[in-house]
Each structure stands twice: as C-alpha cells, then as structure tokens.
Amino acid sequence: IGEAYHITSDEWLTWNEIARLLGEAVGVATVMAHVPSATVARFDPAWGDSLLGDKAHCAIFDNSKIRGIVPGFAAEIPFAEGAREIVAWYNANPSMQTIDSAYDEQMDRIIAAQSTVHPE
C-alpha cells in the first residue's frame, strides 16, 4: 500500500514494432507516419505535451520491484497475442466499433503537415 509498481512484460518493443503487431493482428500492412511531437503539439497542445513526456521515446520497464514481493511474477501473454485478443474482442462487440471522424480528420491534418510517410 502506498507504493507504485511496474507490472509489465519483459518484452522490449519499439513504437514501430507495437504498431506493426497491431496492424498484423487486424490483418493490414502498417503504414507509419513519423511525426515530431512539436508538430503534434501545433495541432493539439495537450496531446503534444503528453508526447514530449514519457511517450517521446521507447522505454524499458524494470519489473524487479514487483518480483521482490512476488518472486514468480511473469507476464504470460506476449504483446502479439494480446493484440490478437484485443482485435477479437472488438470483432465480438460491434457496438464498440465506432469511428471518431474528428480524430481521423485530425490525424490526416497532422500527417499532411509531415513530409515523410514510411511503409513498414
């Protein structure tokens, strides 16, 4: 009580790899648009500020603290499998399959402001 713990897997995944695995789970080729956080902040200051914090770079989380109190702790589901489970859940719940047109339009504006789009 009163302490924070990382409870993550020991997989080391880049943001590109996470996006690729999510696309694979859906069955589509992933197309990456690498956009600087400062560009995102021009369109949405709050979102840009959050990216400039802990999401600007990939991170590796240390699970040694949780293992100190739960020695056998191990994440059993790799991200790729978890991504497939997420997709299966959405496929089983059509009411959750909504499109946020405002979000899509914002993504289009941000990507259009960036000059490079990379197929991965």
Short mmCIF file of C-alpha atoms in Angstrom, two decimals:
data_model
loop_
_atom_site.label_atom_id
_atom_site.label_comp_id
_atom_site.label_asym_id
_atom_site.label_seq_id
_atom_site.Cartn_x
_atom_site.Cartn_y
_atom_site.Cartn_z
CA ILE A 1 0.00 0.00 0.00
CA GLY A 2 1.27 3.44 -0.89
CA GLU A 3 3.89 2.21 -3.37
CA ALA A 4 3.98 2.15 -7.16
CA TYR A 5 4.99 -0.93 -9.15
CA HIS A 6 5.66 -1.61 -12.82
CA ILE A 7 3.63 -4.61 -13.84
CA THR A 8 4.65 -5.14 -17.45
CA SER A 9 6.15 -7.85 -19.57
CA ASP A 10 9.84 -8.18 -20.21
CA GLU A 11 9.36 -7.67 -23.96
CA TRP A 12 11.32 -4.80 -25.43
CA LEU A 13 9.17 -3.34 -28.19
CA THR A 14 9.67 -0.13 -30.13
CA TRP A 15 6.66 2.02 -31.03
CA ASN A 16 7.15 0.87 -34.64
CA GLU A 17 7.01 -2.78 -33.56
CA ILE A 18 3.89 -2.19 -31.46
CA ALA A 19 2.16 -0.54 -34.43
CA ARG A 20 3.29 -3.33 -36.77
CA LEU A 21 1.99 -6.03 -34.41
CA LEU A 22 -1.36 -4.26 -34.04
CA GLY A 23 -1.67 -3.98 -37.82
CA GLU A 24 -0.75 -7.65 -38.18
CA ALA A 25 -3.44 -8.59 -35.65
CA VAL A 26 -6.02 -6.69 -37.71
CA GLY A 27 -4.67 -8.16 -40.94
CA VAL A 28 -3.40 -4.98 -42.58
CA ALA A 29 0.01 -3.68 -43.57
CA THR A 30 1.08 -0.89 -41.25
CA VAL A 31 2.00 2.47 -42.74
CA MET A 32 3.98 4.67 -40.37
CA ALA A 33 3.97 8.44 -40.31
CA HIS A 34 6.84 9.61 -38.11
CA VAL A 35 5.77 12.99 -36.78
CA PRO A 36 7.75 15.07 -34.28
CA SER A 37 5.96 15.78 -31.01
CA ALA A 38 6.36 19.50 -31.68
CA THR A 39 4.31 19.11 -34.87
CA VAL A 40 1.58 17.24 -33.00
CA ALA A 41 1.62 20.00 -30.35
CA ARG A 42 0.90 22.62 -33.03
CA PHE A 43 -2.38 20.85 -33.76
CA ASP A 44 -3.22 19.66 -30.24
CA PRO A 45 -1.14 21.26 -27.46
CA ALA A 46 -2.30 18.89 -24.69
CA TRP A 47 -1.55 15.79 -26.74
CA GLY A 48 1.77 17.23 -27.89
CA ASP A 49 2.78 17.99 -24.31
CA SER A 50 1.99 14.43 -23.23
CA LEU A 51 4.13 13.09 -26.07
CA LEU A 52 7.04 15.28 -25.03
CA GLY A 53 7.00 13.49 -21.68
CA ASP A 54 7.37 9.75 -21.37
CA LYS A 55 6.00 8.80 -24.78
CA ALA A 56 8.61 10.55 -26.92
CA HIS A 57 10.97 7.57 -26.76
CA CYS A 58 10.68 3.84 -26.29
CA ALA A 59 11.06 2.70 -22.70
CA ILE A 60 12.13 -0.44 -20.93
CA PHE A 61 10.36 -1.04 -17.65
CA ASP A 62 12.02 -2.73 -14.71
CA ASN A 63 9.88 -5.39 -13.03
CA SER A 64 12.39 -6.21 -10.28
CA LYS A 65 10.34 -4.42 -7.61
CA ILE A 66 7.19 -6.49 -8.24
CA ARG A 67 9.35 -9.63 -8.38
CA GLY A 68 10.72 -8.65 -4.97
CA ILE A 69 7.30 -9.24 -3.43
CA VAL A 70 6.00 -11.78 -5.99
CA PRO A 71 9.08 -13.77 -7.00
CA GLY A 72 7.25 -15.87 -9.57
CA PHE A 73 5.71 -12.89 -11.37
CA ALA A 74 5.89 -13.22 -15.13
CA ALA A 75 3.68 -11.74 -17.82
CA GLU A 76 2.44 -14.78 -19.70
CA ILE A 77 0.85 -13.16 -22.76
CA PRO A 78 3.24 -11.67 -25.33
CA PHE A 79 2.14 -8.41 -26.91
CA ALA A 80 1.40 -10.00 -30.31
CA GLU A 81 -1.05 -12.42 -28.66
CA GLY A 82 -2.58 -9.63 -26.59
CA ALA A 83 -3.06 -7.58 -29.78
CA ARG A 84 -4.94 -10.52 -31.35
CA GLU A 85 -7.11 -10.74 -28.22
CA ILE A 86 -7.93 -7.03 -28.47
CA VAL A 87 -8.94 -7.41 -32.12
CA ALA A 88 -11.06 -10.49 -31.30
CA TRP A 89 -12.82 -8.53 -28.54
CA TYR A 90 -13.67 -5.68 -30.90
CA ASN A 91 -14.82 -8.13 -33.57
CA ALA A 92 -17.13 -9.74 -30.98
CA ASN A 93 -18.51 -6.35 -29.87
CA PRO A 94 -19.81 -4.45 -32.91
CA SER A 95 -21.25 -1.71 -30.69
CA MET A 96 -17.66 -0.74 -29.80
CA GLN A 97 -16.62 -0.47 -33.45
CA THR A 98 -17.18 3.24 -33.84
CA ILE A 99 -15.32 5.73 -36.00
CA ASP A 100 -14.26 9.04 -34.49
CA SER A 101 -14.39 11.28 -37.56
CA ALA A 102 -12.91 14.27 -35.72
CA TYR A 103 -9.92 12.15 -34.62
CA ASP A 104 -9.44 10.76 -38.14
CA GLU A 105 -9.54 14.28 -39.61
CA GLN A 106 -7.01 15.49 -37.03
CA MET A 107 -4.68 12.59 -37.91
CA ASP A 108 -4.99 13.46 -41.61
CA ARG A 109 -4.08 17.11 -40.91
CA ILE A 110 -1.09 16.16 -38.76
CA ILE A 111 0.19 13.62 -41.29
CA ALA A 112 -0.30 16.08 -44.16
CA ALA A 113 1.86 18.56 -42.24
CA GLN A 114 4.64 15.99 -42.14
CA SER A 115 6.62 15.31 -45.30
CA THR A 116 7.55 11.65 -44.85
CA VAL A 117 5.35 8.59 -44.60
CA HIS A 118 7.14 5.24 -44.37
CA PRO A 119 5.66 1.83 -45.23
CA GLU A 120 6.90 -0.65 -42.61
#
